[in-house]
Short mmCIF file of C-alpha atoms in Angstrom, two decimals:
data_model
loop_
_atom_site.label_atom_id
_atom_site.label_comp_id
_atom_site.label_asym_id
_atom_site.label_seq_id
_atom_site.Cartn_x
_atom_site.Cartn_y
_atom_site.Cartn_z
CA MET A 1 1.05 25.87 -70.91
CA THR A 2 3.69 24.04 -72.94
CA SER A 3 3.03 21.00 -75.08
CA LEU A 4 5.44 18.42 -76.44
CA PRO A 5 5.61 18.21 -80.25
CA TRP A 6 5.16 14.62 -81.40
CA LEU A 7 8.52 14.67 -83.19
CA ASN A 8 10.24 15.05 -79.81
CA HIS A 9 9.03 11.56 -78.88
CA LEU A 10 11.44 10.20 -81.49
CA ILE A 11 14.27 10.89 -79.03
CA ILE A 12 13.20 8.05 -76.74
CA VAL A 13 12.36 5.58 -79.53
CA PRO A 14 15.97 4.27 -79.94
CA VAL A 15 15.81 3.16 -76.29
CA LEU A 16 12.23 1.88 -76.08
CA LEU A 17 12.01 0.08 -79.43
CA PRO A 18 14.84 -2.46 -78.89
CA LEU A 19 13.73 -2.93 -75.28
CA VAL A 20 10.19 -3.87 -76.33
CA VAL A 21 11.26 -5.99 -79.31
CA GLY A 22 13.92 -7.80 -77.27
CA ALA A 23 11.38 -8.60 -74.53
CA LEU A 24 8.85 -9.85 -77.10
CA MET A 25 11.41 -12.27 -78.51
CA ILE A 26 12.22 -13.97 -75.22
CA PRO A 27 9.16 -16.31 -75.09
CA ILE A 28 9.43 -17.18 -78.82
CA ASN A 29 10.80 -20.68 -79.32
CA GLN A 30 14.24 -20.88 -80.91
CA ALA A 31 12.84 -23.13 -83.62
CA ARG A 32 10.97 -20.09 -84.97
CA HIS A 33 14.19 -18.29 -85.82
CA GLY A 34 12.62 -16.87 -88.97
CA LEU A 35 10.10 -14.91 -86.91
CA LYS A 36 12.84 -13.70 -84.57
CA PHE A 37 14.93 -12.55 -87.51
CA ALA A 38 11.95 -10.72 -89.03
CA LEU A 39 11.28 -8.91 -85.75
CA GLY A 40 14.94 -8.03 -85.32
CA LEU A 41 15.29 -6.79 -88.88
CA SER A 42 12.13 -4.71 -88.61
CA SER A 43 13.44 -3.16 -85.40
CA GLY A 44 16.78 -2.44 -87.09
CA VAL A 45 15.16 -0.75 -90.08
CA LEU A 46 12.95 1.38 -87.83
CA LEU A 47 15.91 2.32 -85.64
CA TRP A 48 17.86 3.40 -88.72
CA ALA A 49 14.94 5.50 -89.96
CA VAL A 50 14.48 7.14 -86.54
CA ALA A 51 18.22 7.83 -86.26
CA VAL A 52 18.25 9.51 -89.67
CA ALA A 53 15.18 11.53 -88.71
CA LEU A 54 16.89 12.71 -85.49
CA LEU A 55 19.99 13.67 -87.46
CA VAL A 56 17.89 15.75 -89.86
CA LEU A 57 15.98 17.39 -87.00
CA ALA A 58 19.19 18.25 -85.15
CA ASP A 59 20.82 19.77 -88.23
CA SER A 60 17.81 21.55 -89.73
CA GLY A 61 17.16 24.06 -86.99
CA HIS A 62 14.03 22.28 -85.75
CA TRP A 63 15.41 22.48 -82.20
CA PRO A 64 17.10 25.58 -80.75
CA GLY A 65 20.84 25.23 -81.15
CA GLY A 66 20.35 21.87 -82.85
CA ILE A 67 19.70 20.21 -79.48
CA GLY A 68 16.53 18.27 -78.73
CA VAL A 69 15.76 17.56 -75.07
CA TYR A 70 13.35 14.89 -73.83
CA LEU A 71 12.41 14.92 -70.14
CA ALA A 72 11.62 11.26 -69.64
CA ALA A 73 9.71 11.66 -66.36
CA ASN A 74 8.55 15.23 -67.10
CA TRP A 75 10.86 16.59 -64.40
CA ALA A 76 13.01 19.52 -65.41
CA ALA A 77 16.76 18.93 -65.45
CA PRO A 78 18.80 18.40 -63.36
CA PHE A 79 16.25 16.59 -61.17
CA GLY A 80 14.83 14.27 -63.82
CA ILE A 81 16.26 12.05 -66.54
CA ALA A 82 17.04 14.09 -69.64
CA LEU A 83 17.72 12.47 -73.00
CA VAL A 84 19.51 14.77 -75.43
CA ALA A 85 19.71 14.44 -79.21
CA ASP A 86 22.25 16.74 -80.81
CA ARG A 87 24.31 16.40 -83.98
CA LEU A 88 26.91 14.12 -82.36
CA SER A 89 24.50 11.73 -80.64
CA ALA A 90 22.33 11.52 -83.79
CA LEU A 91 25.42 10.74 -85.86
CA MET A 92 26.40 7.93 -83.47
CA LEU A 93 22.83 6.57 -83.59
CA VAL A 94 22.98 6.43 -87.40
CA LEU A 95 26.38 4.69 -87.27
CA THR A 96 25.07 2.18 -84.71
CA ALA A 97 21.91 1.39 -86.69
CA THR A 98 23.89 1.00 -89.93
CA ILE A 99 26.37 -1.49 -88.49
CA ALA A 100 23.59 -3.29 -86.58
CA LEU A 101 21.60 -3.81 -89.80
CA ALA A 102 24.67 -5.20 -91.56
CA VAL A 103 25.39 -7.56 -88.66
CA LEU A 104 21.78 -8.77 -88.46
CA VAL A 105 21.65 -9.61 -92.16
CA PHE A 106 25.07 -11.29 -91.98
CA SER A 107 23.88 -13.48 -89.08
CA ALA A 108 20.64 -14.57 -90.75
CA ARG A 109 21.78 -17.90 -92.20
CA ARG A 110 24.13 -19.12 -89.48
CA TRP A 111 25.05 -17.22 -86.35
CA ASP A 112 21.56 -16.46 -85.08
CA ARG A 113 20.91 -20.23 -84.94
CA VAL A 114 24.08 -21.32 -83.14
CA GLY A 115 22.74 -20.59 -79.66
CA VAL A 116 19.62 -19.36 -77.93
CA GLY A 117 18.89 -15.75 -77.17
CA PHE A 118 20.97 -14.15 -79.94
CA HIS A 119 18.26 -11.78 -81.19
CA SER A 120 17.04 -10.75 -77.73
CA LEU A 121 20.57 -10.07 -76.54
CA PHE A 122 21.28 -8.14 -79.73
CA GLN A 123 18.27 -5.87 -79.15
CA PHE A 124 19.26 -5.24 -75.53
CA LEU A 125 22.77 -4.41 -76.75
CA LEU A 126 21.29 -1.82 -79.11
CA MET A 127 19.21 -0.41 -76.26
CA GLY A 128 22.34 0.07 -74.15
CA LEU A 129 24.32 1.62 -77.01
CA ASN A 130 21.57 4.04 -77.99
CA GLY A 131 20.89 5.01 -74.40
CA ALA A 132 24.57 5.73 -73.78
CA PHE A 133 24.61 8.07 -76.77
CA LEU A 134 21.43 9.89 -75.72
CA THR A 135 21.63 10.23 -71.95
CA ASN A 136 22.76 13.42 -70.24
CA ASP A 137 23.18 11.94 -66.78
CA LEU A 138 26.24 10.09 -65.45
CA PHE A 139 24.27 7.56 -63.40
CA ASN A 140 21.98 6.75 -66.31
CA LEU A 141 25.10 6.48 -68.47
CA PHE A 142 26.24 3.82 -66.00
CA VAL A 143 22.88 2.05 -66.29
CA PHE A 144 23.02 2.00 -70.08
CA PHE A 145 26.64 0.85 -69.98
CA GLU A 146 25.59 -2.08 -67.80
CA VAL A 147 22.69 -2.99 -70.09
CA MET A 148 25.08 -2.92 -73.02
CA LEU A 149 27.73 -4.97 -71.21
CA ALA A 150 25.28 -7.54 -69.81
CA ALA A 151 24.04 -8.22 -73.34
CA SER A 152 27.59 -8.32 -74.71
CA TYR A 153 28.61 -10.94 -72.11
CA GLY A 154 26.11 -13.37 -73.61
CA LEU A 155 26.99 -12.41 -77.18
CA VAL A 156 30.75 -12.84 -76.67
CA LEU A 157 30.06 -16.39 -75.44
CA HIS A 158 27.58 -17.02 -78.28
CA GLY A 159 28.42 -20.21 -80.18
CA TYR A 160 30.77 -21.02 -77.34
CA ASN A 161 33.95 -23.09 -77.53
CA LEU A 162 36.88 -23.36 -75.13
CA ARG A 163 38.78 -20.42 -76.63
CA ARG A 164 35.69 -18.24 -76.62
CA ILE A 165 34.86 -19.12 -73.01
CA GLN A 166 38.38 -18.26 -71.83
CA ALA A 167 38.35 -14.92 -73.64
CA GLY A 168 34.79 -14.25 -72.48
CA MET A 169 35.67 -14.79 -68.83
CA GLN A 170 38.56 -12.33 -69.14
CA TYR A 171 36.28 -9.83 -70.89
CA ILE A 172 33.62 -10.15 -68.16
CA ALA A 173 36.15 -9.81 -65.32
CA VAL A 174 37.79 -6.71 -66.80
CA ASN A 175 34.48 -4.97 -67.45
CA LEU A 176 33.17 -5.77 -63.97
CA VAL A 177 36.22 -4.02 -62.52
CA ALA A 178 35.63 -1.10 -64.91
CA SER A 179 32.00 -0.91 -63.78
CA LEU A 180 33.13 -0.76 -60.14
CA LEU A 181 35.46 2.12 -61.01
CA PHE A 182 32.58 3.79 -62.82
CA LEU A 183 30.44 3.69 -59.68
CA ILE A 184 33.26 4.97 -57.46
CA GLY A 185 33.95 7.84 -59.86
CA VAL A 186 30.28 8.78 -60.04
CA SER A 187 30.01 8.72 -56.23
CA LEU A 188 33.01 11.02 -55.80
CA ILE A 189 31.71 13.45 -58.42
CA TYR A 190 28.30 13.58 -56.73
CA ALA A 191 29.89 14.10 -53.33
CA ALA A 192 31.89 17.03 -54.70
CA SER A 193 29.27 18.74 -56.87
CA GLY A 194 25.85 17.52 -55.73
CA THR A 195 24.75 16.65 -59.28
CA LEU A 196 25.24 13.96 -61.93
CA ASN A 197 23.57 15.81 -64.77
CA ILE A 198 26.40 16.46 -67.26
CA ALA A 199 25.10 19.87 -68.32
CA ASP A 200 24.50 20.96 -64.72
CA LEU A 201 27.90 19.64 -63.70
CA GLY A 202 29.52 21.85 -66.32
CA THR A 203 27.91 24.94 -64.81
CA ARG A 204 28.99 24.09 -61.24
CA VAL A 205 32.65 23.23 -61.78
CA ALA A 206 33.87 26.84 -61.81
CA LEU A 207 31.95 27.57 -58.57
CA LEU A 208 33.44 24.77 -56.46
CA GLY A 209 35.80 25.44 -53.60
CA ALA A 210 39.36 24.16 -53.65
CA GLN A 211 38.60 21.01 -51.63
CA ASP A 212 35.50 20.08 -53.64
CA ALA A 213 37.30 20.81 -56.92
CA TRP A 214 40.11 18.48 -55.84
CA LEU A 215 37.58 15.73 -54.97
CA LEU A 216 35.81 16.26 -58.28
CA GLN A 217 39.04 15.85 -60.20
CA ILE A 218 39.82 12.61 -58.35
CA GLY A 219 36.36 11.33 -59.26
CA ALA A 220 36.88 12.38 -62.86
CA VAL A 221 40.17 10.44 -63.02
CA VAL A 222 38.51 7.30 -61.62
CA LEU A 223 35.63 7.74 -64.07
CA ALA A 224 38.13 8.17 -66.91
CA LEU A 225 39.76 4.86 -65.98
CA ALA A 226 36.38 3.16 -66.47
CA PHE A 227 35.75 4.90 -69.80
CA LEU A 228 39.27 4.27 -71.07
CA THR A 229 39.16 0.58 -70.11
CA LYS A 230 36.17 0.23 -72.39
CA GLY A 231 37.85 2.49 -74.97
CA ALA A 232 41.00 0.28 -74.93
CA MET A 233 43.54 2.95 -73.97
CA TRP A 234 46.99 1.56 -73.21
CA PRO A 235 47.64 -0.21 -70.86
CA LEU A 236 43.96 -0.73 -70.02
CA GLY A 237 43.08 -2.34 -73.37
CA PHE A 238 45.09 -5.54 -72.95
CA TRP A 239 41.86 -7.58 -73.07
CA LEU A 240 40.72 -6.39 -76.48
CA PRO A 241 42.82 -8.36 -79.04
CA THR A 242 42.05 -11.72 -77.41
CA THR A 243 38.33 -10.92 -77.25
CA TYR A 244 38.23 -9.82 -80.89
CA ALA A 245 40.08 -12.94 -82.04
CA SER A 246 37.76 -15.25 -80.09
CA ALA A 247 34.35 -13.69 -80.71
CA SER A 248 32.12 -14.70 -83.59
CA ALA A 249 32.28 -12.46 -86.64
CA PRO A 250 29.01 -10.53 -86.04
CA VAL A 251 29.81 -10.00 -82.37
CA GLY A 252 33.30 -8.81 -83.29
CA ALA A 253 31.77 -6.22 -85.61
CA MET A 254 29.61 -4.90 -82.76
CA LEU A 255 32.61 -4.86 -80.41
CA VAL A 256 34.23 -2.39 -82.82
CA LEU A 257 31.32 -0.06 -82.14
CA MET A 258 31.32 -0.72 -78.39
CA THR A 259 34.96 0.31 -78.15
CA LYS A 260 33.99 3.71 -79.55
CA VAL A 261 31.40 4.18 -76.77
CA GLY A 262 34.20 4.70 -74.25
CA VAL A 263 35.81 7.32 -76.51
CA TYR A 264 32.40 8.99 -77.01
CA ALA A 265 31.81 9.14 -73.25
CA VAL A 266 35.20 10.81 -72.69
CA LEU A 267 34.49 13.30 -75.47
CA ARG A 268 30.99 14.12 -74.23
CA VAL A 269 31.83 14.46 -70.53
CA TRP A 270 35.20 16.21 -70.80
CA LEU A 271 34.11 18.86 -73.30
CA ALA A 272 30.92 19.58 -71.33
CA VAL A 273 32.52 19.63 -67.87
CA PHE A 274 36.12 20.76 -68.44
CA GLY A 275 35.60 22.85 -71.56
CA GLU A 276 34.94 26.58 -71.79
CA GLY A 277 33.63 28.18 -68.61
CA ALA A 278 35.16 25.58 -66.25
CA GLY A 279 37.34 28.19 -64.55
CA ALA A 280 40.51 26.82 -63.03
CA ALA A 281 39.50 23.28 -64.09
CA GLU A 282 39.30 24.20 -67.79
CA GLY A 283 41.39 21.79 -69.85
CA PHE A 284 41.81 19.31 -66.98
CA GLY A 285 43.04 15.94 -68.25
CA PHE A 286 43.32 16.86 -71.94
CA THR A 287 47.11 16.59 -72.00
CA ALA A 288 46.96 13.17 -70.35
CA LEU A 289 44.41 12.06 -72.96
CA ALA A 290 46.68 13.22 -75.77
CA LEU A 291 49.76 11.47 -74.37
CA GLY A 292 47.80 8.33 -73.52
CA GLY A 293 46.31 8.29 -76.99
CA MET A 294 49.75 8.45 -78.56
CA ALA A 295 50.99 5.59 -76.35
CA THR A 296 47.93 3.58 -77.34
CA LEU A 297 48.56 4.29 -81.02
CA LEU A 298 52.14 3.04 -80.72
CA PHE A 299 51.09 -0.07 -78.80
CA GLY A 300 48.44 -0.92 -81.41
CA ALA A 301 50.89 -0.46 -84.31
CA ILE A 302 53.41 -2.82 -82.69
CA GLY A 303 50.65 -5.32 -81.98
CA MET A 304 49.46 -5.31 -85.59
CA LEU A 305 52.98 -6.06 -86.83
CA ALA A 306 53.33 -8.89 -84.31
CA SER A 307 49.96 -10.51 -85.12
CA GLN A 308 49.46 -13.40 -87.50
CA ASP A 309 45.76 -14.03 -86.83
CA GLY A 310 43.23 -11.81 -88.58
CA GLY A 311 41.08 -11.39 -85.47
CA ARG A 312 43.99 -10.25 -83.30
CA MET A 313 45.12 -7.94 -86.09
CA ALA A 314 41.64 -6.38 -86.15
CA GLY A 315 41.80 -5.97 -82.37
CA TYR A 316 45.06 -4.08 -82.54
CA GLY A 317 43.67 -2.06 -85.44
CA ALA A 318 40.78 -1.00 -83.19
CA ILE A 319 43.35 0.01 -80.55
CA VAL A 320 45.16 2.16 -83.13
CA SER A 321 41.83 3.79 -83.99
CA SER A 322 41.02 4.46 -80.31
CA GLY A 323 44.48 5.87 -79.68
CA THR A 324 44.15 8.28 -82.60
CA LEU A 325 40.74 9.45 -81.43
CA LEU A 326 41.83 9.92 -77.80
CA ALA A 327 44.83 11.97 -78.93
CA VAL A 328 42.49 14.10 -81.04
CA VAL A 329 40.12 14.62 -78.09
CA GLY A 330 43.12 15.63 -75.98
CA HIS A 331 44.05 18.21 -78.58
CA SER A 332 40.39 19.41 -78.55
CA GLY A 333 40.64 22.02 -81.32
CA GLY A 334 37.54 22.48 -83.45
CA ALA A 335 39.05 21.64 -86.85
CA VAL A 336 41.07 18.78 -85.35
CA LEU A 337 37.96 17.37 -83.66
CA ALA A 338 35.94 17.49 -86.91
CA SER A 339 38.68 15.54 -88.71
CA GLY A 340 38.77 13.08 -85.80
CA LEU A 341 35.04 12.44 -86.07
CA TYR A 342 35.43 11.85 -89.81
CA TYR A 343 38.19 9.36 -88.99
CA LEU A 344 35.87 7.70 -86.45
CA LEU A 345 33.19 7.14 -89.10
CA GLY A 346 35.49 5.67 -91.73
CA SER A 347 37.58 3.51 -89.40
CA THR A 348 34.53 2.08 -87.60
CA LEU A 349 32.76 1.14 -90.85
CA ALA A 350 35.93 -0.38 -92.32
CA MET A 351 36.82 -2.31 -89.17
CA ALA A 352 33.29 -3.71 -88.85
CA ALA A 353 33.41 -4.84 -92.49
CA PHE A 354 36.86 -6.34 -91.86
CA MET A 355 35.59 -8.37 -88.89
CA LEU A 356 32.81 -9.85 -91.03
CA LEU A 357 35.24 -10.42 -93.89
CA ILE A 358 37.68 -12.39 -91.77
CA GLU A 359 35.22 -15.24 -91.34
CA LEU A 360 34.50 -15.37 -95.07
CA THR A 361 38.18 -15.44 -96.02
CA GLU A 362 38.84 -18.26 -93.54
CA ARG A 363 36.72 -20.50 -95.80
CA ILE A 364 39.16 -20.11 -98.68
CA ARG A 365 41.87 -22.45 -97.41
CA PRO A 366 41.98 -25.60 -95.27
CA PRO A 367 42.63 -25.05 -91.54
CA GLY A 368 46.34 -25.97 -91.68
CA ALA A 369 47.18 -23.83 -94.70
CA ALA A 370 47.79 -20.61 -92.77
CA LEU A 371 50.18 -22.35 -90.34
CA LEU A 372 51.99 -23.96 -93.29
CA ALA A 373 52.39 -20.59 -95.01
CA ILE A 374 53.84 -19.00 -91.85
CA THR A 375 56.24 -21.93 -91.38
CA MET A 376 57.46 -21.76 -94.98
CA GLU A 377 58.03 -18.03 -94.63
CA ALA A 378 59.92 -18.43 -91.33
CA PHE A 379 62.29 -21.07 -92.73
CA ALA A 380 62.62 -19.40 -96.16
CA ILE A 381 61.24 -22.44 -97.95
CA GLU A 382 60.71 -21.60 -101.59
CA ASP A 383 57.54 -22.62 -103.29
CA LYS A 384 57.86 -22.75 -107.06
CA PRO A 385 54.44 -22.79 -108.64
CA GLU A 386 53.75 -24.25 -111.99
CA ASP A 387 53.72 -22.00 -115.03
CA PRO A 388 50.51 -19.97 -115.22
CA VAL A 389 47.86 -21.32 -117.53
CA GLY A 390 45.54 -18.33 -117.53
CA VAL A 391 42.94 -19.56 -115.03
CA GLY A 392 40.39 -16.78 -114.40
CA ILE A 393 39.67 -15.43 -110.92
CA PRO A 394 36.30 -16.67 -109.65
CA GLY A 395 33.79 -13.98 -108.82
CA THR A 396 33.73 -14.89 -105.11
CA LEU A 397 37.48 -14.49 -104.75
CA ALA A 398 37.38 -11.21 -106.67
CA PHE A 399 34.71 -9.87 -104.31
CA LEU A 400 36.61 -10.96 -101.21
CA GLY A 401 39.91 -9.64 -102.53
CA LEU A 402 38.54 -6.23 -103.49
CA SER A 403 36.68 -5.90 -100.19
CA PHE A 404 39.80 -6.89 -98.28
CA ALA A 405 41.88 -4.34 -100.20
CA ALA A 406 39.33 -1.56 -99.59
CA CYS A 407 39.21 -2.27 -95.84
CA ALA A 408 43.01 -2.36 -95.69
CA LEU A 409 43.29 1.00 -97.46
CA VAL A 410 40.82 2.68 -95.08
CA ILE A 411 42.32 1.15 -91.94
CA ALA A 412 45.87 2.05 -92.97
CA GLY A 413 44.90 5.53 -94.19
CA MET A 414 46.17 5.01 -97.73
CA PRO A 415 44.74 6.83 -100.78
CA PRO A 416 42.22 7.10 -102.29
CA LEU A 417 39.58 6.16 -99.70
CA SER A 418 38.25 7.85 -96.57
CA GLY A 419 41.11 6.76 -94.31
CA PHE A 420 43.54 8.87 -96.33
CA VAL A 421 41.16 11.84 -96.39
CA ALA A 422 40.79 11.60 -92.60
CA LYS A 423 44.51 11.43 -91.89
CA PHE A 424 45.40 14.16 -94.38
CA SER A 425 42.78 16.46 -92.85
CA LEU A 426 44.07 15.61 -89.36
CA PHE A 427 47.62 16.54 -90.37
CA HIS A 428 46.40 19.80 -91.89
CA ALA A 429 44.26 20.67 -88.85
CA LEU A 430 47.04 19.85 -86.37
CA LEU A 431 49.55 22.05 -88.17
CA ALA A 432 47.05 24.85 -88.77
CA ALA A 433 46.16 24.91 -85.07
CA ALA A 434 49.69 26.18 -84.31
CA PRO A 435 50.45 28.84 -86.96
CA GLU A 436 53.57 30.02 -85.10
CA GLY A 437 55.11 26.56 -85.10
CA ALA A 438 53.75 23.19 -84.05
CA PRO A 439 54.92 21.91 -80.64
CA ALA A 440 56.87 18.67 -80.28
CA THR A 441 53.77 16.73 -79.23
CA THR A 442 52.01 17.63 -82.48
CA TRP A 443 54.92 16.39 -84.56
CA MET A 444 55.07 13.28 -82.40
CA LEU A 445 51.37 12.58 -83.01
CA ILE A 446 51.76 13.08 -86.76
CA GLY A 447 54.78 10.77 -86.80
CA LEU A 448 52.91 8.09 -84.81
CA MET A 449 49.92 8.30 -87.14
CA ILE A 450 52.22 7.77 -90.14
CA LEU A 451 53.94 4.91 -88.31
CA GLY A 452 50.56 3.37 -87.43
CA GLY A 453 49.45 3.53 -91.06
CA LEU A 454 52.72 1.96 -92.22
CA ALA A 455 52.40 -0.84 -89.66
CA ALA A 456 48.79 -1.47 -90.69
CA ILE A 457 49.52 -1.69 -94.41
CA ILE A 458 52.48 -4.05 -93.82
CA ALA A 459 50.47 -6.32 -91.52
CA LEU A 460 47.37 -6.34 -93.72
CA MET A 461 49.35 -6.90 -96.94
CA ARG A 462 51.11 -9.83 -95.29
CA LEU A 463 47.75 -11.25 -94.18
CA GLY A 464 46.25 -10.73 -97.64
CA VAL A 465 49.15 -12.48 -99.36
CA ARG A 466 48.78 -15.48 -97.05
CA ILE A 467 45.05 -15.66 -97.64
CA PHE A 468 44.87 -15.11 -101.39
CA TRP A 469 48.28 -15.87 -102.87
CA ALA A 470 50.31 -18.12 -100.53
CA ALA A 471 51.26 -21.61 -101.65
CA GLY A 472 48.54 -24.19 -101.82
CA ALA A 473 45.29 -24.69 -103.61
CA VAL A 474 42.87 -21.80 -103.30
CA THR A 475 39.29 -22.95 -103.26
CA PRO A 476 36.59 -20.35 -103.92
CA PRO A 477 34.32 -20.43 -100.84
CA ARG A 478 30.58 -20.64 -100.95
CA LEU A 479 29.03 -17.39 -99.76
CA GLN A 480 25.42 -16.74 -98.95
CA PHE A 481 23.88 -13.64 -100.51
CA SER A 482 23.03 -12.43 -96.99
CA GLU A 483 26.73 -12.64 -96.08
CA ALA A 484 28.13 -10.81 -99.09
CA VAL A 485 25.64 -7.92 -99.14
CA PRO A 486 26.46 -6.52 -95.64
CA VAL A 487 30.20 -6.55 -96.31
CA GLY A 488 29.73 -4.94 -99.71
CA ALA A 489 27.37 -2.32 -98.25
CA LEU A 490 29.83 -1.30 -95.52
CA VAL A 491 32.66 -1.04 -98.05
CA LEU A 492 30.47 1.06 -100.36
CA LEU A 493 29.66 3.36 -97.44
CA CYS A 494 33.41 3.93 -97.00
CA VAL A 495 33.58 4.86 -100.69
CA LEU A 496 30.54 7.13 -100.33
CA LEU A 497 32.16 8.76 -97.31
CA THR A 498 35.10 9.62 -99.57
CA VAL A 499 33.00 10.94 -102.45
CA GLN A 500 30.83 13.06 -100.14
CA ALA A 501 33.68 14.17 -97.89
CA GLY A 502 32.82 17.87 -98.33
CA THR A 503 29.22 17.40 -97.21
CA VAL A 504 30.26 15.23 -94.27
CA PHE A 505 32.92 17.70 -93.14
CA ASP A 506 30.38 20.55 -93.26
CA TYR A 507 28.12 18.58 -90.93
CA LEU A 508 31.01 17.64 -88.63
CA GLY A 509 32.12 21.27 -88.51
CA ARG A 510 28.70 22.26 -87.18
CA THR A 511 28.85 19.31 -84.77
CA THR A 512 32.18 20.29 -83.24
CA ALA A 513 31.17 23.96 -83.02
CA GLY A 514 28.24 22.91 -80.86
CA LEU A 515 30.39 20.61 -78.72
CA LEU A 516 32.89 23.35 -77.96
CA ARG A 517 30.10 25.73 -76.86
CA SER A 518 29.45 23.87 -73.63
CA GLY A 519 27.65 26.87 -72.11
CA ASP A 520 25.02 26.84 -74.86
CA TYR A 521 24.59 23.09 -74.40
CA ALA A 522 24.03 23.48 -70.66
CA ALA A 523 21.59 26.36 -71.12
CA ARG A 524 19.55 24.36 -73.62
CA VAL A 525 19.32 21.23 -71.43
CA LEU A 526 18.67 23.02 -68.13
CA GLY A 527 16.24 25.45 -69.75
CA GLU A 528 13.89 22.81 -71.19
CA PRO A 529 10.52 23.25 -69.40
CA PRO A 530 8.37 20.28 -68.37
CA VAL A 531 5.12 19.66 -70.18
CA LEU A 532 2.13 21.19 -68.41
CA ARG A 533 -1.29 19.61 -68.54
CA ALA A 534 -4.10 21.55 -70.11
CA PRO A 535 -6.62 23.04 -67.63
CA GLY A 536 -9.22 20.47 -66.69
CA ALA A 537 -7.19 17.54 -68.02
CA GLU A 538 -6.65 16.10 -64.55
CA GLU A 539 -10.34 16.33 -63.67
CA GLY A 540 -11.36 14.84 -66.99
CA GLY A 541 -9.11 11.89 -66.44
CA ARG A 542 -10.62 11.00 -63.08
#
């Protein structure tokens, strides 16, 4: 007889909790927004606590190999639904809960009241995100993707205006096509291998005949198109800058996280299926990911330089981040992957803070001031200010300026914050991976990363000058405490990530070591026994 320790039930909590809370909010009248906010915040705090607990359990040796398996229907894998909490999924759960808490607090005084259903949709979005990080089955990954996307459709249109509706329709159409590709890819993979369990699929790849292996690879390519559309790989990410620029600030911050789900799915599936032990299929698609990531990085850098609007600039910044991560996944070395995950943490936190910050900085100047500043710059019109009289900088402007500068440094990869640490470690890992001389693609990736950082710092400095120092009266905006705290907290987390870089890298090293041992991962998931009832339990329950 085997019994299930109660701590193992924590694995399913990140899926069930937002589902239950979101359903409870639906019948609550919108006029009682305070109650809805209290429920949402309580759910967010509990999700964060559970995510941290799962991270500690995965890293403390509580589960064999640092992998916790939850058989949702008590059917052994690969026949039942298996949820898996390892170091990577727990890390993504903590990142999701952290950004979600910041967004919820930021929305408390304005955005949650603009339209109906914000809090319910937000909880269903969290359910989809958490489920995508935990599931070990391709079809259930599709289900959680659809839950996430269905909620995001409503959130992208939240507080709707004409611009937001146009961008939202494009976003919905693109993701519906991606979902269709997802289903086609899953169908082809099942036809070739007879399984959709990711761990089981990894054990069967090397045993497939030539015809089935060919069909599996076609299905994997179609599936990759779906993942990479959501992950904004060039040219599939054309929709992203417009959506970022049009969405409300809190939704834009969550879109930053959603973009990383596509990258996570590629990382999880490709390392488990086409990693070690895949036979002739080992390494399939990794070169294409590396080259596509570099093309995406270049496209995002050019887009940042060409953008004048803060939202579009953030969108192209997210594309640069995705391109870097996809190139790192394509390289797939252990040290390189650990540095890439560190980059993922810092860039996601900084970009989410930047999306929230954009709305706050837009309150500084009147609506026509930005257009006037661009026009004066284009026609070289000089603006000669009066002699300085020693006016002090208001506290609000100081907070916004420092936060803007910190986000810019992390996004561009400039010292001394986590973005620089991530890029420096990536350069070191890429060069160390080829001790006999780095190939041309490695030097190309390093050059593109430097170019991307240069483009980001130029674009963000130009935006900062127009916001804070361009001609015209600068009026300190009125900020709510609930708006300033989330931005400040995310920026401080970027600083903490820098200060504790050694500890974080140690954890990420253990994470990548587990990811690269795909055989151990498969053995752990497929070897989890179902829970057996105690003798007499069935009769006693009759």
